[in-house]
Tab-separated table of C-alpha atoms and ligand atoms in Angstrom:
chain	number	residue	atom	x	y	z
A	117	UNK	CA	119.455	225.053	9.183
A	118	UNK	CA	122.875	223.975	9.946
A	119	UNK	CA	125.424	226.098	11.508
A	120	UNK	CA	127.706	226.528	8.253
A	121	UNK	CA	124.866	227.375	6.546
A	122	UNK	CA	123.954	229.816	9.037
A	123	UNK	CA	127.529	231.783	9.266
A	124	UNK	CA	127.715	232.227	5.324
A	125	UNK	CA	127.093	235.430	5.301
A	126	UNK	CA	129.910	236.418	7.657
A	127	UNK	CA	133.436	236.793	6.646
A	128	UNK	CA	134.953	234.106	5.518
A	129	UNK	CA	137.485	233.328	8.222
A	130	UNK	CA	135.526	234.475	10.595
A	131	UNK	CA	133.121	231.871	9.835
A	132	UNK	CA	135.855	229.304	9.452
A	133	UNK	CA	137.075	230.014	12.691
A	134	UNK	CA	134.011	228.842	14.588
A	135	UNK	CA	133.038	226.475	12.681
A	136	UNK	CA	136.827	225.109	13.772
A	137	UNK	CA	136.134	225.787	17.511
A	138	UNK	CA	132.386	223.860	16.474
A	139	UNK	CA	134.538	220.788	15.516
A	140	UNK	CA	137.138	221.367	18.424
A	141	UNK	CA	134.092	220.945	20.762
A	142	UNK	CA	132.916	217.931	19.058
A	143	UNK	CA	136.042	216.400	20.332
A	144	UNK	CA	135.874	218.031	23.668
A	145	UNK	CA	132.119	217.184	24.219
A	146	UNK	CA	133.455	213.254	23.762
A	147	UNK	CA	136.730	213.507	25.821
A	148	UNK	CA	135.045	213.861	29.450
A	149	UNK	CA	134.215	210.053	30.225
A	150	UNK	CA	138.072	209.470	29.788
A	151	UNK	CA	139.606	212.342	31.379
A	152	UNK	CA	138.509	213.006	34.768
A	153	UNK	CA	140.150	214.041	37.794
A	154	UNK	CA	143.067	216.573	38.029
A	155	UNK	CA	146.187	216.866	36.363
A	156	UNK	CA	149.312	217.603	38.187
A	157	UNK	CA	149.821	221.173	37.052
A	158	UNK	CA	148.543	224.737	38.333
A	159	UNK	CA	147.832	227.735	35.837
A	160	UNK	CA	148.962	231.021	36.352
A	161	UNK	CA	146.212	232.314	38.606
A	162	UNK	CA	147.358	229.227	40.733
A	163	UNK	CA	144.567	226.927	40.500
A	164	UNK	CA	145.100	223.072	40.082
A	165	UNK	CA	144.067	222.407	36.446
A	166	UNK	CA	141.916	219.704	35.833
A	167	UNK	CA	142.625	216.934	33.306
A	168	UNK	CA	139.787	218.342	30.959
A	169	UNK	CA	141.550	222.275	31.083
A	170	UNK	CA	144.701	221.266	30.039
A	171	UNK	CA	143.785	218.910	27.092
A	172	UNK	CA	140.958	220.960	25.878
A	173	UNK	CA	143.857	224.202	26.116
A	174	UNK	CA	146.101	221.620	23.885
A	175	UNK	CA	143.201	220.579	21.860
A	176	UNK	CA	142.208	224.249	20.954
A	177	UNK	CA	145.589	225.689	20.750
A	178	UNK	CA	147.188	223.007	18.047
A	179	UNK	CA	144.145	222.726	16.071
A	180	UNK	CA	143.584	226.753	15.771
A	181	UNK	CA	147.773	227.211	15.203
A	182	UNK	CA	147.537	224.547	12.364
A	183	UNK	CA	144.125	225.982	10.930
A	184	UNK	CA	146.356	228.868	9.927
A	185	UNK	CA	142.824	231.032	10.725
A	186	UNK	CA	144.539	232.421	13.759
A	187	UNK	CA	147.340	235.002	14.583
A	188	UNK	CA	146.565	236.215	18.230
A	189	UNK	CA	145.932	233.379	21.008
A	190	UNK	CA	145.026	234.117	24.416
A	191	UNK	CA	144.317	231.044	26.252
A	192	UNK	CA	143.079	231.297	30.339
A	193	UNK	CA	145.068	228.429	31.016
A	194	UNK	CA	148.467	230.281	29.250
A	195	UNK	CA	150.268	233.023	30.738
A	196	UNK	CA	151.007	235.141	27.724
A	197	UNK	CA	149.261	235.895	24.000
A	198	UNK	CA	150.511	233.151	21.493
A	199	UNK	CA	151.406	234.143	18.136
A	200	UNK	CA	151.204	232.975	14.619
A	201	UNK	CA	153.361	234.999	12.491
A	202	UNK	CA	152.111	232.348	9.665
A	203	UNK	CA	148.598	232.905	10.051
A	204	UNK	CA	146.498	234.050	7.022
A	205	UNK	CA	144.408	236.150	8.743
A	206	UNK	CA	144.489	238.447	11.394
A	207	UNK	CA	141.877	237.055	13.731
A	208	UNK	CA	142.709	237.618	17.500
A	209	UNK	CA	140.884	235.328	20.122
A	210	UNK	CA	140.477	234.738	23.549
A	211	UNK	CA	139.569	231.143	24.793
A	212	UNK	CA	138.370	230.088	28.215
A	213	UNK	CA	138.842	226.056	27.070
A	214	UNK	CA	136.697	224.638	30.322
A	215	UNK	CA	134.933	226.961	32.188
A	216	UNK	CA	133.105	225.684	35.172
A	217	UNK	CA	135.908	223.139	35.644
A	218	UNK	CA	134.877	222.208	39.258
A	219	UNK	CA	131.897	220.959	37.924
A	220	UNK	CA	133.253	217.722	35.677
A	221	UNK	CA	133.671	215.719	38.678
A	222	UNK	CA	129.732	215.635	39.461
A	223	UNK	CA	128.818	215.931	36.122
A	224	UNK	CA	126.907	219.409	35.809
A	225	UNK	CA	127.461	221.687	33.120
A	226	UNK	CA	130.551	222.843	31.464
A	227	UNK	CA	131.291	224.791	28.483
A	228	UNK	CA	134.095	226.292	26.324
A	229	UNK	CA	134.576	230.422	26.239
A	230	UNK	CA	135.730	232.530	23.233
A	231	UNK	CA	135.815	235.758	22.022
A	232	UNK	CA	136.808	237.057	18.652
A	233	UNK	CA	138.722	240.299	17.779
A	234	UNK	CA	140.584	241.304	14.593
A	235	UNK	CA	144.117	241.796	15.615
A	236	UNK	CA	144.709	242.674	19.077
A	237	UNK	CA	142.919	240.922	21.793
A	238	UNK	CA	143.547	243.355	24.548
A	239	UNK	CA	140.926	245.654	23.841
A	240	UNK	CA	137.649	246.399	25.518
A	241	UNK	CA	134.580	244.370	24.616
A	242	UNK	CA	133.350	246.626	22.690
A	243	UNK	CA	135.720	246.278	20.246
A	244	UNK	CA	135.451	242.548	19.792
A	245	UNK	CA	133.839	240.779	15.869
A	246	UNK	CA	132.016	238.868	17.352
A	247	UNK	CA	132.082	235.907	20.878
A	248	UNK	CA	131.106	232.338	21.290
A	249	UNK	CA	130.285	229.288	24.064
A	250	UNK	CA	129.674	225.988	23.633
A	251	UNK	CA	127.463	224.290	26.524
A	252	UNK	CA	128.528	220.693	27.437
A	253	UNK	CA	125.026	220.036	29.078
A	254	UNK	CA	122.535	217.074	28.301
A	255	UNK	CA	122.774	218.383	24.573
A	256	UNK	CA	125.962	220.151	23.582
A	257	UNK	CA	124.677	223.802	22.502
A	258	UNK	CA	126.771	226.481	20.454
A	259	UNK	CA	125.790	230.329	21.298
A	260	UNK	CA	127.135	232.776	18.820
A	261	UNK	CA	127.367	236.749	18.362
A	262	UNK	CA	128.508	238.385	15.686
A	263	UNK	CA	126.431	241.468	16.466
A	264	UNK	CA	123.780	240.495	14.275
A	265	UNK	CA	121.503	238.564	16.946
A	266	UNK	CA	122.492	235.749	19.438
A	267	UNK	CA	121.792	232.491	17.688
A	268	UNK	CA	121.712	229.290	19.373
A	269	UNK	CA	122.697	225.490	17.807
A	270	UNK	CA	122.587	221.958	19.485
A	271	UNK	CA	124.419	219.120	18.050
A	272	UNK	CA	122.733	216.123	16.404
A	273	UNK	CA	123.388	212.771	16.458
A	274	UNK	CA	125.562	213.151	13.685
A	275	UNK	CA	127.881	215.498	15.074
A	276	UNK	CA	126.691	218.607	13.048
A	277	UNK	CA	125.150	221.539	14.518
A	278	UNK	CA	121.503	222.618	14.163
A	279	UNK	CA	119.322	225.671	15.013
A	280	UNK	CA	117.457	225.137	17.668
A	281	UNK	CA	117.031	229.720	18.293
A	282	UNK	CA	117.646	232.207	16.299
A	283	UNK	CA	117.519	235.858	17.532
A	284	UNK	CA	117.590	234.996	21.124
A	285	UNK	CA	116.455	237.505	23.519
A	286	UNK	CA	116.834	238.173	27.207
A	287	UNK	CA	113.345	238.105	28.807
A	288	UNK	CA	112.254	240.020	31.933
A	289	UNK	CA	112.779	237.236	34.943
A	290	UNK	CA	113.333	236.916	38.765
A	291	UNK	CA	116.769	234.745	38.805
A	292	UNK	CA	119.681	235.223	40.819
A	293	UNK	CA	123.301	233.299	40.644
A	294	UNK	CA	125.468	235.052	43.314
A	295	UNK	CA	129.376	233.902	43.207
A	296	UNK	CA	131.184	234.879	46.647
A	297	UNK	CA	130.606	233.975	49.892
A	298	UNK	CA	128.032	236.312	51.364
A	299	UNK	CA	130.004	236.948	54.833
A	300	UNK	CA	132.540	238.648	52.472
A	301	UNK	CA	129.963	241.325	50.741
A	302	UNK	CA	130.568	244.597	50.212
A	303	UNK	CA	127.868	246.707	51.617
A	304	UNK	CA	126.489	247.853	48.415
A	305	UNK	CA	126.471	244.766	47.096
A	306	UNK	CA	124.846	243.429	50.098
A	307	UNK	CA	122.387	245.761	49.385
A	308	UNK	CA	121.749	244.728	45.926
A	309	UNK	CA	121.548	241.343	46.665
A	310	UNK	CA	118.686	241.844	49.367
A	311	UNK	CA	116.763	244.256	47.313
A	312	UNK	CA	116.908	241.437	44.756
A	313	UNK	CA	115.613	238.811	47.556
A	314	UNK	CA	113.228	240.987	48.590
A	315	UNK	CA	111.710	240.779	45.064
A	316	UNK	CA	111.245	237.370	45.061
A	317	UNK	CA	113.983	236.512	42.858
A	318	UNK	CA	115.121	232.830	42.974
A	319	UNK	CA	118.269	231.783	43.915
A	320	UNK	CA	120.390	229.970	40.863
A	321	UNK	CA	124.048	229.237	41.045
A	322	UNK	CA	125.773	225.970	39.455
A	323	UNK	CA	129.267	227.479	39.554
A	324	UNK	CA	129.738	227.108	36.334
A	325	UNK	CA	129.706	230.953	34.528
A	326	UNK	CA	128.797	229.689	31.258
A	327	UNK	CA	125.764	227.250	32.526
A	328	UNK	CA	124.842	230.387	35.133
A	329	UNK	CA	124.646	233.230	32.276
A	330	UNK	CA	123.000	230.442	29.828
A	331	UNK	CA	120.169	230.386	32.229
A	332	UNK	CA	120.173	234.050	33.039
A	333	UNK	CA	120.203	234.540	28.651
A	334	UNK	CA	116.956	232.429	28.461
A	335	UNK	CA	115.151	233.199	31.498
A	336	UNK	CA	115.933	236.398	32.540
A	337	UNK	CA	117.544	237.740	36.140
A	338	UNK	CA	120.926	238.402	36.974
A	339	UNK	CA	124.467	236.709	37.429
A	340	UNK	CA	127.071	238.134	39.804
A	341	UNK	CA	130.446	237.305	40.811
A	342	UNK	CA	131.048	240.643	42.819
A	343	UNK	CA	134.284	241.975	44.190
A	344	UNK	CA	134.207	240.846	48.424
A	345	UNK	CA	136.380	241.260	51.322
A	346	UNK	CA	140.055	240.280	50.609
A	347	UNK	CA	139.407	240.641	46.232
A	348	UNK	CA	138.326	243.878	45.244
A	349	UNK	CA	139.125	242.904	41.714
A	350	UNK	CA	136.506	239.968	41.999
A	351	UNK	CA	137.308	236.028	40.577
A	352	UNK	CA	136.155	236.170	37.343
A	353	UNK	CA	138.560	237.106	34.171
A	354	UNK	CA	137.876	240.145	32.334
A	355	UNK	CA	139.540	238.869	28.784
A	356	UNK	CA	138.478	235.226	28.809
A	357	UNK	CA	135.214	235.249	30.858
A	358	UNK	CA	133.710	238.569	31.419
A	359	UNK	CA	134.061	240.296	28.039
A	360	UNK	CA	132.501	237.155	26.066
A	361	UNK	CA	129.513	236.135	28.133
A	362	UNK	CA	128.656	239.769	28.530
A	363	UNK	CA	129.013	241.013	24.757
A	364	UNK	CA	126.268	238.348	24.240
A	365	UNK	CA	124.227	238.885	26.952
A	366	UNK	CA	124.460	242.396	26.024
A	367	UNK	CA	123.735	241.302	22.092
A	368	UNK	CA	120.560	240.130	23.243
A	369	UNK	CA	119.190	242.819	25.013
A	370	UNK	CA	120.632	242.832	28.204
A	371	UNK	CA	123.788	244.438	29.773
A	372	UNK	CA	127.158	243.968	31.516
A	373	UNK	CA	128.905	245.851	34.203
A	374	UNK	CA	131.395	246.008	36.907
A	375	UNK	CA	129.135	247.300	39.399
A	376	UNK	CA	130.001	250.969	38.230
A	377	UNK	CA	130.426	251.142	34.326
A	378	UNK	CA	129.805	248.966	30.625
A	379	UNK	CA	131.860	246.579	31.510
A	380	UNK	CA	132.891	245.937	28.065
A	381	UNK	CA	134.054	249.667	28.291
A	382	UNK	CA	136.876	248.432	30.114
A	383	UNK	CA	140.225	248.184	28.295
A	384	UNK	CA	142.325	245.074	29.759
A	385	UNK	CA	145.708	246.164	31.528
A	386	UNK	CA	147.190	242.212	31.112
A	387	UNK	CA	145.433	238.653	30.004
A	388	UNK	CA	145.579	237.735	33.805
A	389	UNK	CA	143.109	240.924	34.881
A	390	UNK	CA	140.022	239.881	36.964
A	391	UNK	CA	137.124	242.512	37.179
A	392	UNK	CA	134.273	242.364	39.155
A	393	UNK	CA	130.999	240.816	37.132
A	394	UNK	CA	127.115	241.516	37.075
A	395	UNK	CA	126.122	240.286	33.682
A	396	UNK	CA	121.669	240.203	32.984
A	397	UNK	CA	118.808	242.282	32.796
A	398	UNK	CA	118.753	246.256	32.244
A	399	UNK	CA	117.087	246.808	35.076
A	400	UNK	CA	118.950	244.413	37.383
A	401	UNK	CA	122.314	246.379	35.934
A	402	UNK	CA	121.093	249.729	36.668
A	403	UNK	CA	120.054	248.823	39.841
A	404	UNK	CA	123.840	247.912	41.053
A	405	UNK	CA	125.066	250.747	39.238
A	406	UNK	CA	122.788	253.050	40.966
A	407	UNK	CA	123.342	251.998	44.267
A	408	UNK	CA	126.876	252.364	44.069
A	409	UNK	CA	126.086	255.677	43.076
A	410	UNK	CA	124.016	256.682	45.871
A	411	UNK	CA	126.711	255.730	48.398
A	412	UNK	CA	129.729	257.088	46.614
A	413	UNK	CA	127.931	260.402	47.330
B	723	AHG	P1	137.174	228.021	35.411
B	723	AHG	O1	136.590	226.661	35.569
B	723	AHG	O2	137.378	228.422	33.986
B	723	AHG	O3	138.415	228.212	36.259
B	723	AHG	O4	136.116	229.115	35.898
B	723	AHG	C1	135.466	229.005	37.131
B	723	AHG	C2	134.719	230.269	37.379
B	723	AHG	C3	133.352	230.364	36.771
B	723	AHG	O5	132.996	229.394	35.858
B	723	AHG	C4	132.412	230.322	37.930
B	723	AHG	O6	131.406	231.287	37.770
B	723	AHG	C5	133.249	230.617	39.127
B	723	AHG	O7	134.584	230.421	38.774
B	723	AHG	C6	132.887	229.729	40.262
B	723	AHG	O8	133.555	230.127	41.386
B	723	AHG	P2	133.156	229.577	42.842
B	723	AHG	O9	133.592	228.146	42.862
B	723	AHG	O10	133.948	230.474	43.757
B	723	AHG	O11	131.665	229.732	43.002
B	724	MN	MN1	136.255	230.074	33.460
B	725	MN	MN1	138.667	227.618	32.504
């Protein structure tokens, strides 16, 4: 079954709208051979953008504004919500256009990050339609939520998107991807982290979120990118990064938190907000939450 095929019983423009973003990625998935390297501009966090971040951003931006499927744009790579007063609908979304941009220069995965909201995107996860990622690994994969399972696509030779898993589900599994540096742990996270060693659980970390919490989705385990020493707010970005991946790890079984509570409970203060990010397992989420319990007391 095709993707299109497999969206038809969704809302119309919410189907449209990915299958859009599907095509977008198309494009994306065949731009990296020609666009390495960095570009000369930072984004608002301050980070150098790479060539890749700033044309997929374009690429994404202009196609969804012209689509007229769009009304409410948040783009990681823009400093505001874009608006289009002209759209027909009144889909909000929130795009992460390369995440794991580090990674392009040695090749390892990257992928594209989006939720979907109607109206508003500055609301908690919990309030979103529906999120999306596209993997740009040895196949190019498309992941999407509308809270009716997690269903996964690759694309063919042809360019059109398959299923290759429907209904995916989180299994039990003894992975680990920790994001900081581990000099700079907070004690309770320190002690999360070596109860989790302890255990036997394997160390995986790319750098990438969306190739990280792909594995954690199929195999099981837990990804972290914790607040540490000097960022008690964490790296990661609650609109564009944290809400997405965990809505659909949380889709399929799983759950999402900041160390303390849901984190999809968490209503965004600004676009720009970081929060930090434990995204897997039940029991791998209870166990950070609990521990931060026991020494808040
Ligand atoms: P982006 O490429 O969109 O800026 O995101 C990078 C993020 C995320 O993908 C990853 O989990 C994390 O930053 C990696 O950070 P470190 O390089 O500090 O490990
Ligand atoms: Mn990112
Ligand atoms: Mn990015």
């Amino acid at each position: 079954m095709n993707l299109e095929t497999h969206l038809s019983r969704h809302d119309e423009d919410v189907k449209n709208v990915i299958l859009r973003i599907s095509e977008v990625a198309k494009t994306i998935s065949g731009g990296f051979a020609s666009r390495q390297g960095a570009s000369d501009s930072s984004n608002v966090y301050g980070e150098r953008q790479s060539a890749l971040d700033v044309w997929a951003d374009e690429l994404l931006i202009s196609d969804l504004r012209d689509s007229g499927l769009v009304r409410y744009l948040a783009s990681e790579e823009q400093p505001d919500v874009l608006t289009f007063p002209d759209s027909a609908t009144d889909l909000g979304l929130t795009l992460d256009p390369l995440d794991g941009s580090s990674l392009i220069g040695v090749n390892l995965s990257v992928g594209t990050i989006v939720g979907i909201y109607r109206g508003n995107v500055l609301c908690p996860g919990n309030e979103l339609l529906g999120a999306m990622y596209v993997l740009y690994g040895p196949l190019t994969t498309l992941t999407y939520c509308l809270k009716e399972g997690v269903h996964e696509f690759a694309m063919d030779k042809k360019g059109v998107f398959v299923l290759l898993k429907e209904n995916v589900t989180l299994p039990d599994g003894k992975i680990y991807g920790p994001g900081a540096l581990r000099r700079d742990y907070l004690p309770a996270h320190r002690a999360f982290i070596e109860t989790l060693e302890e255990e036997g659980y394997k160390l995986r970390y790319s750098g990438s979120l969306v190739a990280d919490v792909h594995q954690i989705l199929h195999k099981g385990g837990v990804f972290t990118y914790p607040a540490f020493a000097g960022n008690e707010r964490g790296k990661l970005r609650l609109l564009f990064e944290a809400i997405p991946m965990g809505f659909i790890v949380s889709q399929a079984g799983g759950a999402a938190s900041d160390g303390h509570r849901d984190l999809l409970s968490i209503k965004p203060e600004g676009v720009c907000q970081r929060v930090p990010v434990y995204i897997g397992g039940k029991r791998e989420i209870d166990l950070i939450v609990d521990i931060n319990k026991e020494r808040s007391v």
